[in-house]
Short mmCIF file of C-alpha atoms in Angstrom, two decimals:
data_model
loop_
_atom_site.label_atom_id
_atom_site.label_comp_id
_atom_site.label_asym_id
_atom_site.label_seq_id
_atom_site.Cartn_x
_atom_site.Cartn_y
_atom_site.Cartn_z
CA MET A 248 71.09 26.50 10.75
CA THR A 249 68.97 24.38 8.38
CA ILE A 250 68.85 20.75 7.95
CA LEU A 251 68.74 19.31 4.42
CA ASP A 252 67.53 15.81 3.73
CA VAL A 253 68.66 14.88 0.45
CA ARG A 254 66.98 11.24 0.32
CA ARG A 255 64.53 10.37 -2.13
CA VAL A 256 61.03 11.80 -2.05
CA GLY A 257 59.48 8.28 -1.12
CA GLU A 258 61.96 8.42 1.68
CA TRP A 259 60.95 11.68 2.95
CA ASP A 260 57.29 10.70 2.86
CA GLU A 261 57.80 8.08 5.42
CA SER A 262 59.42 9.84 7.86
CA HIS A 263 62.03 12.97 8.14
CA ILE A 264 63.22 15.26 10.80
CA ASP A 265 60.53 18.34 11.70
CA GLY A 266 61.54 21.43 10.51
CA ALA A 267 63.82 19.92 7.57
CA MET A 268 63.63 21.04 4.06
CA SER A 269 63.68 18.24 1.38
CA ILE A 270 65.88 18.23 -1.54
CA PRO A 271 66.95 14.90 -3.25
CA LEU A 272 70.54 14.72 -4.21
CA HIS A 273 69.31 14.29 -7.83
CA GLU A 274 67.76 17.84 -7.82
CA LEU A 275 70.42 19.33 -5.67
CA LEU A 276 72.58 21.12 -8.44
CA ASN A 277 69.25 22.30 -9.97
CA ARG A 278 67.93 23.97 -6.92
CA ILE A 279 70.95 25.26 -4.90
CA ALA A 280 69.75 28.44 -4.96
CA GLU A 281 66.76 27.46 -2.58
CA VAL A 282 69.40 26.44 0.33
CA PRO A 283 69.27 29.23 2.88
CA ALA A 284 72.04 31.21 3.86
CA GLY A 285 73.93 29.89 7.08
CA GLU A 286 75.14 26.59 8.26
CA VAL A 287 73.57 23.64 6.86
CA TRP A 288 73.39 20.05 8.25
CA VAL A 289 73.03 17.50 5.35
CA HIS A 290 71.77 13.61 6.05
CA CYS A 291 70.47 11.29 4.30
CA ALA A 292 69.81 7.61 5.25
CA ALA A 293 73.25 6.19 6.02
CA GLY A 294 75.87 9.10 4.97
CA TYR A 295 76.76 8.54 1.10
CA ARG A 296 74.17 10.90 -0.08
CA ALA A 297 74.88 13.55 2.32
CA SER A 298 78.78 13.30 1.74
CA ILE A 299 78.23 13.87 -2.03
CA ALA A 300 76.00 16.73 -0.90
CA THR A 301 78.36 18.41 1.39
CA SER A 302 80.77 18.27 -1.30
CA VAL A 303 78.75 20.01 -3.84
CA LEU A 304 77.32 22.24 -1.50
CA ALA A 305 80.98 23.36 -0.19
CA ALA A 306 82.16 23.72 -3.26
CA GLN A 307 79.60 26.49 -3.85
CA GLY A 308 80.69 28.02 -0.68
CA VAL A 309 78.12 26.74 1.95
CA ARG A 310 79.39 25.88 5.27
CA THR A 311 77.88 22.46 5.88
CA VAL A 312 78.10 19.85 7.97
CA ALA A 313 77.63 16.02 6.86
CA VAL A 314 75.24 13.89 9.24
CA ASP A 315 76.77 10.13 8.57
CA ASP A 316 74.66 7.98 10.54
CA SER A 317 71.09 6.79 10.36
CA TYR A 318 69.41 10.45 10.55
CA ALA A 319 66.41 8.67 12.66
CA GLU A 320 69.33 8.21 15.22
CA GLN A 321 70.97 10.92 15.00
CA ALA A 322 68.01 13.20 15.36
CA ALA A 323 67.04 11.46 18.47
CA ALA A 324 70.84 12.10 19.73
CA SER A 325 70.13 15.60 19.13
CA GLY A 326 66.77 16.25 20.33
CA LEU A 327 65.16 16.67 17.02
CA SER A 328 61.63 15.26 16.22
CA LEU A 329 60.19 13.25 13.69
CA VAL A 330 57.41 13.50 11.21
CA THR A 331 56.12 10.19 10.13
CA GLY A 332 54.15 9.49 6.99
CA SER A 333 50.91 9.78 8.32
CA GLY A 334 51.86 13.43 9.65
CA GLN A 335 52.52 12.47 13.34
CA LEU A 336 55.22 14.24 15.41
CA VAL A 337 57.43 11.62 17.03
CA ALA A 338 59.10 13.46 19.77
CA ALA A 339 62.91 13.00 19.93
CA GLY A 340 63.58 9.77 22.35
CA ALA A 341 60.07 8.45 21.67
#
């Protein structure tokens, strides 16, 4: 399973899910070949960009799950850690 973050680079730099890959939504069509095979969980900050990215990926035959909640809350609920802009790893639920 791949976690795809479609937020802007500045948002990614502030904080992101540990192990996620970043492809901002506006770059997705040009970079779709970079998305690994298998199930892809797509997230953004609130869900709007994730839903668009999910539609784009699904049209290309990619099996996707849109996470339409706050990514930080969803990460914690799923037991995933976050990486802050300073590179600090924040354990899930911390």
